[in-house]
Amino acid sequence: MSSGILFQRIALIGIGLIGSSLARVVKRDGLAGHVVACARRAETLAAAERLEIVDSTTHDPAEAAAGADLVIICTPIGSYGEVARAIAPSLSPGAIVSDVGSVKRAVLEAVTPHLPDGVHFVPGHPIAGTENTGPEAGFDTLFEGRWFLITPPPGTDEIAIERVAELWRRAGSMVARMDAAHHDHVLAITSHIPHLIAYTIVGTATDLEDQLKSEVIKYSAAGFRDFTRIAGSDPVMWRDVFLNNRDAVLEMLGRFTEDLTALQRAVRVGDGAALESLFARTRDIRRGVVAAQQHIPPRPSEEG
Amino acid sequence: MSSGILFQRIALIGIGLIGSSLARVVKRDGLAGHVVACARRAETLAAAERLEIVDSTTHDPAEAAAGADLVIICTPIGSYGEVARAIAPSLSPGAIVSDVGSVKRAVLEAVTPHLPDGVHFVPGHPIAGTENTGPEAGFDTLFEGRWFLITPPPGTDEIAIERVAELWRRAGSMVARMDAAHHDHVLAITSHIPHLIAYTIVGTATDLEDQLKSEVIKYSAAGFRDFTRIAGSDPVMWRDVFLNNRDAVLEMLGRFTEDLTALQRAVRVGDGAALESLFARTRDIRRGVVAAQQHIPPRPSEEG
């Protein structure tokens, strides 16, 4: 891998799990002359400073973006419009604005209208994460071997796209280009629907009678245990995902509930052949996921 | 921990993930004078011999049970009636029959009528497992720190119960006693429904157009990745779970689909407050699971 500075000044608007993990990579490999973190809460900025993963911090998005050749929005999607409006006046001509949001079509609609001419918007989405949040939860190997999906609108400057892609390659990611709407469709099934379902089943457990609920927690088995991990993810981030990928989520959810109803009927009538047939078919998908080497959850290996 | 032989002859009817893991523990700690494994398929028995985790093997359940002071049924639940019928004539008075099935009420109904007087039936369920199957998939630390739920019918000989409990304590498990019907209710939500849902969503993905399906596999994210692991579990074992815990599964599934419908509506109407409220509530359950130390999936640590 080549080394050296990729950007003079990177502004990270939001320094949670993803932003702080990227900051760690940039710091470790010296990929930027200066990294500034922007967050609303003083504790978050204090943590980023204490961890020594950024060069400076500020509460003001406009101040962070001033003079930056790369601004990455790492906040929940619902805040993007406000962030874009705040940074717009201080963006330099030729600056690149990117993001890490889990939904891409809504992001284009929220950000693009605010950006001045001469600023390049290169949205992207690292398919990596854990259920933990905040700057302490990040680690510099989070993106290794993971996909970074880059979804620039047609006509985006190719050099800007390549500069963002290179940053993520340095973080260890594989980069693939995708249409924003298509991204949202794929992620609805790989990520958004599973999260919605996990939240639901853990919510169903939350509503159980106290005695039963305490036993469900105590004897938590494979299945529920995994669901609780998924359902431990950041509430605001996920609220915004569902509010901003409604159509794809509802479409895939419709398919899912149809299939669940069919399976429920198979259980009710005792159709063992139908159950076994589905249960055998799904193994092939698992084999595919393992073969694609995306089956191991990312965990910190070197630092906490 | 005390050591020494607990049983003269243990017969394992079925030597898959659970049976072979228990065999490894018994062998490692010398808990039985003799361990015999019974399986239908020659490859399975050959594997058990090659792994040197049992003292002898046989295709004949009656032969395995002859002279055994403990017989543990480790086959899919659907075969229990047949197994009980086969072993009954060769069971010695005072022998203990146990099992490891994921459903407990149906097991009582399937096995009890076949057992001769003087034989003790002590059903149990180790809350441990992985998505892998067969004797090679077992490992001797599978049960460490996990619960073994023991569900003897009222009036069962206390000494027999204690002898089975002690075996599982030696395997590193914590033992709790539970009514069979209550067990089935708890496990419906902690294990059976999550498996049914994971099978469904991975099945929904299986039915996608080829192009989309290949991308779902390629870009498999947290959520779907975990679901594929669950949905990679043994099809016959799980078919039998749903056929034998129908009432509890359908009741909990009813609650789940009600809750999912409410959440679907919140997505459709854009009710961010409702989404965030649920997503925050479910974090408490996750904290409970982590506090109960049941959050880390079991993995082989010492042997393969």
Short mmCIF file of C-alpha atoms in Angstrom, two decimals, chain A residues 127 129 131-133 146-147 149 176-178 182 185-187 189-191 193-209 211-213 215-236 238-239 242-243 245-246 249-250 252-257 259-260 263-273 275-276 278-286 288-289 292 294-298, chain B residues 127 129 131-133 146-147 149 176-178 182 185-187 189-191 193-209 211-213 215-236 238-239 242-243 245-246 249-250 252-257 259-260 263-273 275-276 278-286 288-289 292 294-298:
data_model
loop_
_atom_site.label_atom_id
_atom_site.label_comp_id
_atom_site.label_asym_id
_atom_site.label_seq_id
_atom_site.Cartn_x
_atom_site.Cartn_y
_atom_site.Cartn_z
CA ILE A 127 -20.80 -1.82 5.43
CA GLY A 129 -20.27 -1.50 12.37
CA GLU A 131 -23.87 -2.35 18.15
CA ASN A 132 -21.73 0.04 20.19
CA THR A 133 -21.75 3.82 19.89
CA ARG A 146 -15.49 -4.76 4.49
CA TRP A 147 -17.23 -3.10 1.56
CA LEU A 149 -20.35 1.35 -1.26
CA ALA A 176 -17.84 -0.77 -5.06
CA ARG A 177 -19.84 1.81 -6.97
CA MET A 178 -23.61 1.61 -6.90
CA HIS A 182 -30.23 0.25 -5.77
CA HIS A 185 -32.93 -1.75 -1.99
CA VAL A 186 -30.02 -4.10 -1.23
CA LEU A 187 -29.47 -2.67 2.25
CA ILE A 189 -32.86 -6.67 3.02
CA THR A 190 -29.30 -7.12 4.29
CA SER A 191 -29.53 -4.67 7.14
CA ILE A 193 -35.30 -5.39 7.72
CA PRO A 194 -33.15 -7.60 10.00
CA HIS A 195 -32.78 -4.67 12.38
CA LEU A 196 -36.51 -3.94 12.29
CA ILE A 197 -37.29 -7.57 13.03
CA ALA A 198 -34.71 -7.82 15.80
CA TYR A 199 -36.07 -4.65 17.40
CA THR A 200 -39.57 -6.11 17.14
CA ILE A 201 -38.85 -9.49 18.73
CA VAL A 202 -36.82 -7.97 21.53
CA GLY A 203 -39.65 -5.47 21.98
CA THR A 204 -42.14 -8.34 22.15
CA ALA A 205 -40.00 -9.83 24.92
CA THR A 206 -39.93 -6.48 26.68
CA ASP A 207 -43.71 -6.62 26.95
CA LEU A 208 -43.80 -10.08 28.54
CA GLU A 209 -44.96 -10.57 32.12
CA GLN A 211 -41.44 -13.38 35.57
CA LEU A 212 -41.29 -14.67 32.00
CA LYS A 213 -39.19 -11.71 30.86
CA GLU A 215 -36.36 -15.99 32.42
CA VAL A 216 -36.08 -14.99 28.78
CA ILE A 217 -33.07 -12.87 29.71
CA LYS A 218 -31.59 -15.49 32.02
CA TYR A 219 -31.90 -18.38 29.58
CA SER A 220 -31.24 -16.30 26.47
CA ALA A 221 -30.29 -18.75 23.73
CA ALA A 222 -28.72 -18.56 20.31
CA GLY A 223 -31.20 -16.66 18.22
CA PHE A 224 -32.57 -14.28 20.80
CA ARG A 225 -29.07 -13.50 22.03
CA ASP A 226 -28.07 -12.43 18.52
CA PHE A 227 -31.27 -10.43 18.13
CA THR A 228 -30.61 -8.52 21.34
CA ARG A 229 -27.19 -7.56 20.02
CA ILE A 230 -28.71 -6.16 16.83
CA ALA A 231 -31.49 -4.49 18.83
CA GLY A 232 -28.87 -2.83 21.03
CA SER A 233 -27.89 -0.55 18.13
CA ASP A 234 -28.20 3.23 18.23
CA PRO A 235 -31.91 4.24 18.41
CA VAL A 236 -31.61 7.64 16.68
CA TRP A 238 -31.95 3.55 13.18
CA ARG A 239 -35.02 5.74 13.55
CA PHE A 242 -36.43 3.77 8.61
CA LEU A 243 -37.77 7.27 8.13
CA ASN A 245 -35.71 4.32 3.40
CA ARG A 246 -39.43 3.82 3.79
CA VAL A 249 -38.21 -1.21 3.68
CA LEU A 250 -41.98 -1.51 3.27
CA MET A 252 -39.20 -5.98 1.47
CA LEU A 253 -41.21 -6.15 4.68
CA GLY A 254 -44.24 -7.06 2.59
CA ARG A 255 -42.37 -9.96 1.03
CA PHE A 256 -41.12 -11.06 4.44
CA THR A 257 -44.54 -11.04 6.11
CA ASP A 259 -43.34 -15.64 3.68
CA LEU A 260 -43.77 -15.63 7.45
CA LEU A 263 -44.42 -20.59 7.38
CA GLN A 264 -46.83 -19.93 10.24
CA ARG A 265 -49.45 -21.92 8.35
CA ALA A 266 -46.95 -24.77 7.87
CA VAL A 267 -46.39 -24.85 11.63
CA ARG A 268 -50.12 -24.73 12.34
CA VAL A 269 -51.05 -27.58 9.99
CA GLY A 270 -47.91 -29.57 10.87
CA ASP A 271 -46.46 -29.53 7.34
CA GLY A 272 -43.03 -30.96 8.16
CA ALA A 273 -42.02 -31.30 4.52
CA LEU A 275 -40.57 -26.62 6.96
CA GLU A 276 -37.66 -28.93 6.22
CA LEU A 278 -37.23 -24.13 3.51
CA PHE A 279 -34.75 -24.85 6.31
CA ALA A 280 -32.53 -26.76 3.89
CA ARG A 281 -32.71 -24.10 1.16
CA THR A 282 -31.55 -21.30 3.45
CA ARG A 283 -28.30 -23.15 4.13
CA ASP A 284 -27.15 -22.32 0.61
CA ILE A 285 -27.36 -18.59 1.31
CA ARG A 286 -25.31 -19.08 4.47
CA GLY A 288 -22.62 -17.98 0.02
CA VAL A 289 -22.12 -15.47 2.80
CA ALA A 292 -17.88 -14.11 0.41
CA GLN A 294 -18.54 -11.41 5.19
CA HIS A 295 -19.62 -13.79 7.97
CA ILE A 296 -17.31 -12.75 10.79
CA PRO A 297 -18.54 -9.78 12.82
CA PRO A 298 -15.91 -7.04 13.15
CA ILE B 127 -29.02 -24.16 26.15
CA GLY B 129 -25.17 -24.99 20.40
CA GLU B 131 -25.12 -23.75 13.65
CA ASN B 132 -22.80 -26.66 12.82
CA THR B 133 -23.78 -30.32 12.86
CA ARG B 146 -24.40 -22.35 29.77
CA TRP B 147 -27.66 -23.43 31.35
CA LEU B 149 -32.64 -26.96 31.98
CA ALA B 176 -32.00 -25.18 36.63
CA ARG B 177 -35.18 -27.17 37.14
CA MET B 178 -38.26 -26.19 35.21
CA HIS B 182 -42.99 -23.54 31.00
CA HIS B 185 -42.93 -21.26 26.48
CA VAL B 186 -39.61 -19.63 27.41
CA LEU B 187 -37.72 -21.35 24.61
CA ILE B 189 -39.32 -16.78 22.45
CA THR B 190 -35.61 -17.15 23.18
CA SER B 191 -34.90 -19.67 20.46
CA ILE B 193 -39.28 -17.79 17.09
CA PRO B 194 -35.88 -16.22 16.34
CA HIS B 195 -35.00 -19.30 14.30
CA LEU B 196 -38.32 -19.23 12.47
CA ILE B 197 -37.83 -15.56 11.64
CA ALA B 198 -34.23 -16.01 10.56
CA TYR B 199 -35.24 -18.90 8.32
CA THR B 200 -37.99 -16.73 6.87
CA ILE B 201 -35.88 -13.68 6.05
CA VAL B 202 -33.09 -15.75 4.56
CA GLY B 203 -35.77 -17.63 2.63
CA THR B 204 -37.17 -14.31 1.38
CA ALA B 205 -33.66 -13.45 0.16
CA THR B 206 -33.43 -16.86 -1.53
CA ASP B 207 -36.43 -15.92 -3.64
CA LEU B 208 -34.99 -12.62 -4.86
CA GLU B 209 -34.07 -12.10 -8.49
CA GLN B 211 -28.78 -10.27 -9.54
CA LEU B 212 -30.19 -8.85 -6.31
CA LYS B 213 -29.62 -12.12 -4.46
CA GLU B 215 -25.55 -8.63 -4.13
CA VAL B 216 -27.35 -9.46 -0.90
CA ILE B 217 -24.80 -12.21 -0.33
CA LYS B 218 -21.85 -10.08 -1.43
CA TYR B 219 -22.73 -7.07 0.70
CA SER B 220 -24.17 -9.07 3.59
CA ALA B 221 -24.23 -6.73 6.57
CA ALA B 222 -24.68 -7.04 10.31
CA GLY B 223 -28.21 -8.25 10.75
CA PHE B 224 -28.56 -10.43 7.69
CA ARG B 225 -25.16 -12.01 8.35
CA ASP B 226 -26.32 -13.05 11.83
CA PHE B 227 -29.62 -14.30 10.44
CA THR B 228 -27.86 -16.50 7.89
CA ARG B 229 -25.86 -18.10 10.68
CA ILE B 230 -29.02 -18.95 12.59
CA ALA B 231 -30.70 -20.10 9.39
CA GLY B 232 -27.75 -22.39 8.71
CA SER B 233 -28.88 -24.68 11.56
CA ASP B 234 -29.89 -28.30 11.11
CA PRO B 235 -33.11 -28.51 9.04
CA VAL B 236 -34.45 -31.80 10.49
CA TRP B 238 -35.62 -27.54 13.57
CA ARG B 239 -38.48 -29.06 11.61
CA PHE B 242 -41.71 -26.55 15.27
CA LEU B 243 -43.82 -29.65 14.82
CA ASN B 245 -43.84 -26.93 20.10
CA ARG B 246 -46.65 -25.69 17.91
CA VAL B 249 -44.63 -21.04 18.91
CA LEU B 250 -47.95 -19.92 17.39
CA MET B 252 -45.56 -16.05 20.59
CA LEU B 253 -45.62 -15.65 16.82
CA GLY B 254 -49.03 -14.00 17.16
CA ARG B 255 -47.62 -11.46 19.60
CA PHE B 256 -44.62 -10.86 17.35
CA THR B 257 -46.67 -10.26 14.19
CA ASP B 259 -45.91 -5.88 17.16
CA LEU B 260 -44.37 -6.03 13.69
CA LEU B 263 -43.91 -1.04 13.70
CA GLN B 264 -44.64 -1.34 9.98
CA ARG B 265 -47.36 1.26 10.42
CA ALA B 266 -44.92 3.55 12.27
CA VAL B 267 -42.53 3.30 9.31
CA ARG B 268 -45.35 3.94 6.82
CA VAL B 269 -46.69 7.04 8.55
CA GLY B 270 -43.21 8.27 9.49
CA ASP B 271 -43.76 8.11 13.25
CA GLY B 272 -40.17 8.74 14.34
CA ALA B 273 -41.07 9.08 18.02
CA LEU B 275 -39.61 4.08 16.36
CA GLU B 276 -37.05 5.75 18.59
CA LEU B 278 -39.06 1.14 20.87
CA PHE B 279 -35.42 1.15 19.73
CA ALA B 280 -34.37 2.69 23.05
CA ARG B 281 -36.45 0.28 25.15
CA THR B 282 -34.91 -2.82 23.60
CA ARG B 283 -31.45 -1.73 24.76
CA ASP B 284 -32.44 -2.59 28.33
CA ILE B 285 -33.04 -6.21 27.39
CA ARG B 286 -29.62 -6.34 25.72
CA GLY B 288 -29.83 -7.73 30.86
CA VAL B 289 -28.53 -10.45 28.54
CA ALA B 292 -26.46 -12.52 32.64
CA GLN B 294 -25.21 -15.26 28.03
CA HIS B 295 -24.23 -12.90 25.21
CA ILE B 296 -21.10 -14.54 23.87
CA PRO B 297 -21.74 -17.29 21.33
CA PRO B 298 -19.97 -20.55 22.19
#
